Amino acid sequence: MPITRETIINEIVSDFGSEDYVLAIWLEGSDGTQSLDEHSDIDLVCYTQEGFVKDAITRLDASLNRVGQVDIAYEQSGRPDNNRFKVYHLQGTSDALLLDVTFQSESYPVSFIKEDQSVVPVVLIDKAGIIKYRNADRESQISQWRAQLKEAQGMYSQRSRAVKYTKRGLFLESLIYYQKYVLQPLVEVLRIVHTPYQADCFLVHASRDFPAKVVLELESLYGVRTVQDISERIQLTEDMFRQAVVEAELMLEQFCISQHDQ
């Protein structure tokens, strides 16, 4: 019998989820945003009692090995003990069907912002009322957006770092500085304008989140093959960046007025 997405999730819930120290399990990613397709992976969060993250990883390893042969079991290094991340893949399943698991414990509190539609939990198990929602703190959000806008403007003001490499005719150096000092700050400002509550998502789901016109413009800006392409597109971004900043500042002003009226 083929191993499916449902097979994996059901095994995790029925077997791994039966452990007392597993307090909650939920799905995020495309399951939460209702954008699931045949290329989607599985984004899963396991929330444990304090001190049981290591046990949970060992136990999930065993559960998955009962489903099939695990041919990828990569753990990201440098994470704290109460917030670890591991990627799995089962042999014989689609290459795209990776299982991304975040293991968190009680010392890593969880709350979901109602206004943020990029992270929506699909609850599989919640034994202790772990999953809670809250409204965004407008004052804190406005402060974060202002800081992000200021940082983006500061980075874009250094675009001459990319320009000088185009003048030297060095493509790779031009490319990396073009991405860092031109495209990245532009996308950061566009995020504030179009998806403020997903302001830190950069290009993740950009084709879904941005208006079609903006998507086409960004695809053109990223589609460079020569130093000349980069030089021309740096010039093209100037009006686009300036307009995006104006729109971001207007949006922040409106948020401030709304905050004051509440």
Short mmCIF file of C-alpha atoms in Angstrom, two decimals:
data_model
loop_
_atom_site.label_atom_id
_atom_site.label_comp_id
_atom_site.label_asym_id
_atom_site.label_seq_id
_atom_site.Cartn_x
_atom_site.Cartn_y
_atom_site.Cartn_z
CA MET A 1 0.00 0.00 0.00
CA PRO A 2 1.48 3.42 -0.95
CA ILE A 3 2.46 5.84 1.78
CA THR A 4 0.39 9.00 1.49
CA ARG A 5 0.25 12.33 3.22
CA GLU A 6 -2.76 11.08 5.19
CA THR A 7 -0.92 7.88 6.17
CA ILE A 8 1.92 9.87 7.71
CA ILE A 9 -0.32 12.34 9.55
CA ASN A 10 -2.63 9.62 10.88
CA GLU A 11 0.32 7.60 12.22
CA ILE A 12 1.74 10.65 13.96
CA VAL A 13 -1.59 11.45 15.61
CA SER A 14 -2.53 7.91 16.66
CA ASP A 15 0.90 6.59 17.67
CA PHE A 16 3.21 9.46 18.54
CA GLY A 17 0.36 11.63 19.81
CA SER A 18 -0.58 9.03 22.42
CA GLU A 19 2.44 9.93 24.56
CA ASP A 20 1.44 11.81 27.74
CA TYR A 21 4.19 14.38 27.31
CA VAL A 22 2.89 15.36 23.86
CA LEU A 23 0.49 18.19 24.70
CA ALA A 24 -0.44 19.41 21.24
CA ILE A 25 0.17 18.69 17.57
CA TRP A 26 -0.92 20.96 14.76
CA LEU A 27 -0.31 21.58 11.07
CA GLU A 28 0.75 24.90 9.57
CA GLY A 29 1.84 25.90 6.05
CA SER A 30 -0.43 25.06 3.12
CA ASP A 31 -2.83 23.11 5.33
CA GLY A 32 -3.59 26.25 7.32
CA THR A 33 -3.73 28.61 4.36
CA GLN A 34 -5.87 26.17 2.36
CA SER A 35 -3.40 26.19 -0.52
CA LEU A 36 -2.62 22.48 -0.45
CA ASP A 37 -1.66 20.81 -3.74
CA GLU A 38 0.27 17.76 -4.94
CA HIS A 39 3.60 19.55 -4.35
CA SER A 40 2.92 20.55 -0.74
CA ASP A 41 5.05 19.32 2.12
CA ILE A 42 3.84 18.74 5.68
CA ASP A 43 4.53 21.49 8.21
CA LEU A 44 3.93 20.08 11.67
CA VAL A 45 4.47 21.40 15.18
CA CYS A 46 4.79 19.15 18.22
CA TYR A 47 4.38 20.87 21.59
CA THR A 48 5.60 18.96 24.63
CA GLN A 49 5.85 19.20 28.38
CA GLU A 50 8.97 20.95 29.55
CA GLY A 51 12.09 18.82 29.23
CA PHE A 52 10.61 16.29 26.79
CA VAL A 53 11.68 17.66 23.41
CA LYS A 54 14.53 15.16 23.06
CA ASP A 55 12.18 12.30 23.98
CA ALA A 56 9.66 13.55 21.45
CA ILE A 57 12.24 13.52 18.65
CA THR A 58 13.30 9.97 19.47
CA ARG A 59 9.67 8.86 19.68
CA LEU A 60 8.67 10.46 16.38
CA ASP A 61 11.68 8.83 14.71
CA ALA A 62 10.32 5.46 15.83
CA SER A 63 6.77 6.25 14.69
CA LEU A 64 7.90 7.23 11.22
CA ASN A 65 10.08 4.15 10.87
CA ARG A 66 6.95 2.08 11.44
CA VAL A 67 5.35 3.78 8.44
CA GLY A 68 8.29 3.22 6.10
CA GLN A 69 12.00 3.67 5.60
CA VAL A 70 13.17 7.15 6.52
CA ASP A 71 15.73 8.30 3.96
CA ILE A 72 16.07 11.90 5.17
CA ALA A 73 16.38 12.76 8.86
CA TYR A 74 18.08 16.16 8.98
CA GLU A 75 18.08 18.28 12.12
CA GLN A 76 18.90 21.97 11.89
CA SER A 77 21.84 22.87 14.09
CA GLY A 78 22.13 25.79 16.49
CA ARG A 79 18.54 25.73 17.75
CA PRO A 80 17.66 25.98 21.48
CA ASP A 81 16.62 22.85 23.36
CA ASN A 82 13.03 24.05 23.61
CA ASN A 83 12.63 24.84 19.89
CA ARG A 84 14.23 22.24 17.63
CA PHE A 85 13.54 21.57 13.96
CA LYS A 86 13.88 18.38 11.96
CA VAL A 87 13.12 17.39 8.36
CA TYR A 88 12.06 13.88 7.37
CA HIS A 89 11.30 12.05 4.15
CA LEU A 90 10.00 8.55 3.65
CA GLN A 91 11.35 6.40 0.85
CA GLY A 92 8.85 5.80 -1.94
CA THR A 93 6.92 9.02 -1.41
CA SER A 94 7.02 12.09 -3.63
CA ASP A 95 10.27 14.06 -3.40
CA ALA A 96 8.15 17.07 -2.43
CA LEU A 97 6.54 15.27 0.51
CA LEU A 98 9.01 16.42 3.15
CA LEU A 99 7.88 16.43 6.76
CA ASP A 100 9.07 19.60 8.49
CA VAL A 101 8.65 19.22 12.24
CA THR A 102 9.16 21.89 14.87
CA PHE A 103 9.50 20.52 18.41
CA GLN A 104 8.61 23.07 21.09
CA SER A 105 8.15 22.79 24.84
CA GLU A 106 6.19 24.70 27.48
CA SER A 107 8.98 27.24 27.97
CA TYR A 108 8.41 28.36 24.36
CA PRO A 109 4.95 29.98 24.55
CA VAL A 110 2.59 29.84 21.58
CA SER A 111 -0.02 32.33 20.45
CA PHE A 112 -1.37 33.08 17.01
CA ILE A 113 -2.15 36.56 15.74
CA LYS A 114 -5.65 36.72 14.29
CA GLU A 115 -4.65 39.23 11.62
CA ASP A 116 -1.75 37.09 10.36
CA GLN A 117 -3.20 34.76 7.76
CA SER A 118 0.19 33.29 6.79
CA VAL A 119 0.36 31.08 9.90
CA VAL A 120 -2.94 29.35 10.60
CA PRO A 121 -2.88 26.21 12.77
CA VAL A 122 -4.89 23.12 11.90
CA VAL A 123 -5.27 21.43 15.27
CA LEU A 124 -4.74 17.67 15.37
CA ILE A 125 -4.33 17.27 19.14
CA ASP A 126 -4.58 19.83 21.92
CA LYS A 127 -4.73 18.18 25.34
CA ALA A 128 -4.08 21.29 27.42
CA GLY A 129 -5.55 24.25 25.52
CA ILE A 130 -2.14 25.22 24.16
CA ILE A 131 -3.33 26.89 20.97
CA LYS A 132 -4.58 30.41 21.61
CA TYR A 133 -5.28 33.46 19.46
CA ARG A 134 -4.72 37.12 20.17
CA ASN A 135 -5.16 40.37 18.34
CA ALA A 136 -2.02 42.08 17.13
CA ASP A 137 -0.54 44.73 19.39
CA ARG A 138 -1.00 47.70 17.06
CA GLU A 139 1.55 49.92 18.80
CA SER A 140 4.20 47.21 18.70
CA GLN A 141 3.39 46.35 15.08
CA ILE A 142 3.63 49.97 13.96
CA SER A 143 7.00 50.27 15.69
CA GLN A 144 8.24 47.13 13.92
CA TRP A 145 7.00 48.34 10.53
CA ARG A 146 8.67 51.71 11.01
CA ALA A 147 11.95 50.02 11.90
CA GLN A 148 11.66 47.74 8.85
CA LEU A 149 10.93 50.71 6.58
CA LYS A 150 13.87 52.69 7.96
CA GLU A 151 16.20 49.69 7.52
CA ALA A 152 15.00 49.16 3.94
CA GLN A 153 15.60 52.81 3.08
CA GLY A 154 19.06 52.65 4.61
CA MET A 155 19.96 49.55 2.59
CA TYR A 156 18.56 50.92 -0.67
CA SER A 157 20.54 54.15 -0.19
CA GLN A 158 23.69 52.01 -0.60
CA ARG A 159 22.76 50.71 -4.08
CA SER A 160 25.94 52.34 -5.40
CA ARG A 161 27.67 49.21 -4.08
CA ALA A 162 25.94 47.29 -6.88
CA VAL A 163 26.40 50.06 -9.43
CA LYS A 164 30.19 50.12 -9.04
CA TYR A 165 30.44 46.42 -9.86
CA THR A 166 28.34 46.88 -12.98
CA LYS A 167 30.82 49.56 -14.05
CA ARG A 168 33.64 47.09 -13.42
CA GLY A 169 31.84 44.52 -15.55
CA LEU A 170 31.77 41.89 -12.79
CA PHE A 171 28.50 39.97 -13.02
CA LEU A 172 28.60 37.83 -9.87
CA GLU A 173 29.56 40.70 -7.60
CA SER A 174 26.98 42.94 -9.29
CA LEU A 175 24.33 40.28 -8.79
CA ILE A 176 24.87 39.72 -5.08
CA TYR A 177 24.93 43.45 -4.28
CA TYR A 178 21.96 44.08 -6.56
CA GLN A 179 19.98 41.51 -4.62
CA LYS A 180 21.13 42.80 -1.22
CA TYR A 181 20.97 46.58 -1.71
CA VAL A 182 18.25 46.92 -4.34
CA LEU A 183 15.84 44.00 -4.52
CA GLN A 184 15.74 42.97 -0.87
CA PRO A 185 14.88 46.45 0.48
CA LEU A 186 12.33 46.90 -2.30
CA VAL A 187 10.56 43.66 -1.37
CA GLU A 188 10.68 44.60 2.33
CA VAL A 189 8.82 47.85 1.62
CA LEU A 190 6.33 46.12 -0.69
CA ARG A 191 5.59 43.67 2.12
CA ILE A 192 4.71 46.53 4.46
CA VAL A 193 2.42 48.01 1.81
CA HIS A 194 0.63 44.87 0.67
CA THR A 195 0.91 42.30 3.49
CA PRO A 196 1.91 44.16 6.67
CA TYR A 197 1.13 41.24 8.97
CA GLN A 198 3.39 39.05 6.84
CA ALA A 199 6.09 41.71 6.63
CA ASP A 200 8.91 39.26 7.34
CA CYS A 201 7.96 36.71 4.66
CA PHE A 202 10.15 38.26 1.93
CA LEU A 203 9.48 36.30 -1.31
CA VAL A 204 7.77 33.31 0.31
CA HIS A 205 4.36 33.11 -1.40
CA ALA A 206 5.04 36.45 -3.10
CA SER A 207 3.15 35.33 -6.22
CA ARG A 208 0.10 34.74 -4.06
CA ASP A 209 0.45 37.74 -1.76
CA PHE A 210 1.32 40.59 -4.15
CA PRO A 211 -0.93 42.10 -6.84
CA ALA A 212 -0.34 40.62 -10.31
CA LYS A 213 1.27 43.84 -11.57
CA VAL A 214 3.80 43.83 -8.73
CA VAL A 215 4.57 40.13 -9.30
CA LEU A 216 5.33 40.78 -12.97
CA GLU A 217 7.55 43.74 -12.09
CA LEU A 218 9.50 41.69 -9.54
CA GLU A 219 9.90 38.77 -11.94
CA SER A 220 11.41 41.17 -14.46
CA LEU A 221 13.70 42.73 -11.87
CA TYR A 222 14.95 39.32 -10.74
CA GLY A 223 15.34 38.02 -14.29
CA VAL A 224 18.82 39.38 -14.96
CA ARG A 225 21.49 37.60 -17.02
CA THR A 226 24.10 40.26 -17.69
CA VAL A 227 25.79 43.22 -16.02
CA GLN A 228 23.89 45.46 -18.42
CA ASP A 229 20.59 43.93 -17.26
CA ILE A 230 21.48 44.73 -13.66
CA SER A 231 22.53 48.28 -14.47
CA GLU A 232 19.26 48.97 -16.31
CA ARG A 233 17.08 47.43 -13.62
CA ILE A 234 18.73 49.37 -10.82
CA GLN A 235 17.58 52.51 -12.59
CA LEU A 236 14.10 51.07 -13.08
CA THR A 237 13.69 50.43 -9.35
CA GLU A 238 14.18 54.03 -8.31
CA ASP A 239 10.64 55.24 -9.04
CA MET A 240 9.19 51.93 -7.85
CA PHE A 241 11.04 52.11 -4.54
CA ARG A 242 10.18 55.77 -4.00
CA GLN A 243 6.49 55.13 -4.64
CA ALA A 244 6.47 52.07 -2.37
CA VAL A 245 7.96 54.14 0.47
CA VAL A 246 5.27 56.80 0.02
CA GLU A 247 2.56 54.12 0.16
CA ALA A 248 4.14 52.49 3.22
CA GLU A 249 4.33 55.80 5.07
CA LEU A 250 0.69 56.52 4.22
CA MET A 251 -0.33 53.08 5.46
CA LEU A 252 1.56 53.60 8.72
CA GLU A 253 -0.05 57.00 9.19
CA GLN A 254 -3.50 55.46 8.73
CA PHE A 255 -2.66 52.72 11.25
CA CYS A 256 -1.54 55.37 13.75
CA ILE A 257 -4.79 57.31 13.32
CA SER A 258 -6.77 54.11 13.74
CA GLN A 259 -4.77 53.23 16.87
CA HIS A 260 -5.36 56.69 18.33
CA ASP A 261 -9.11 56.46 17.73
CA GLN A 262 -9.46 53.14 19.55
#
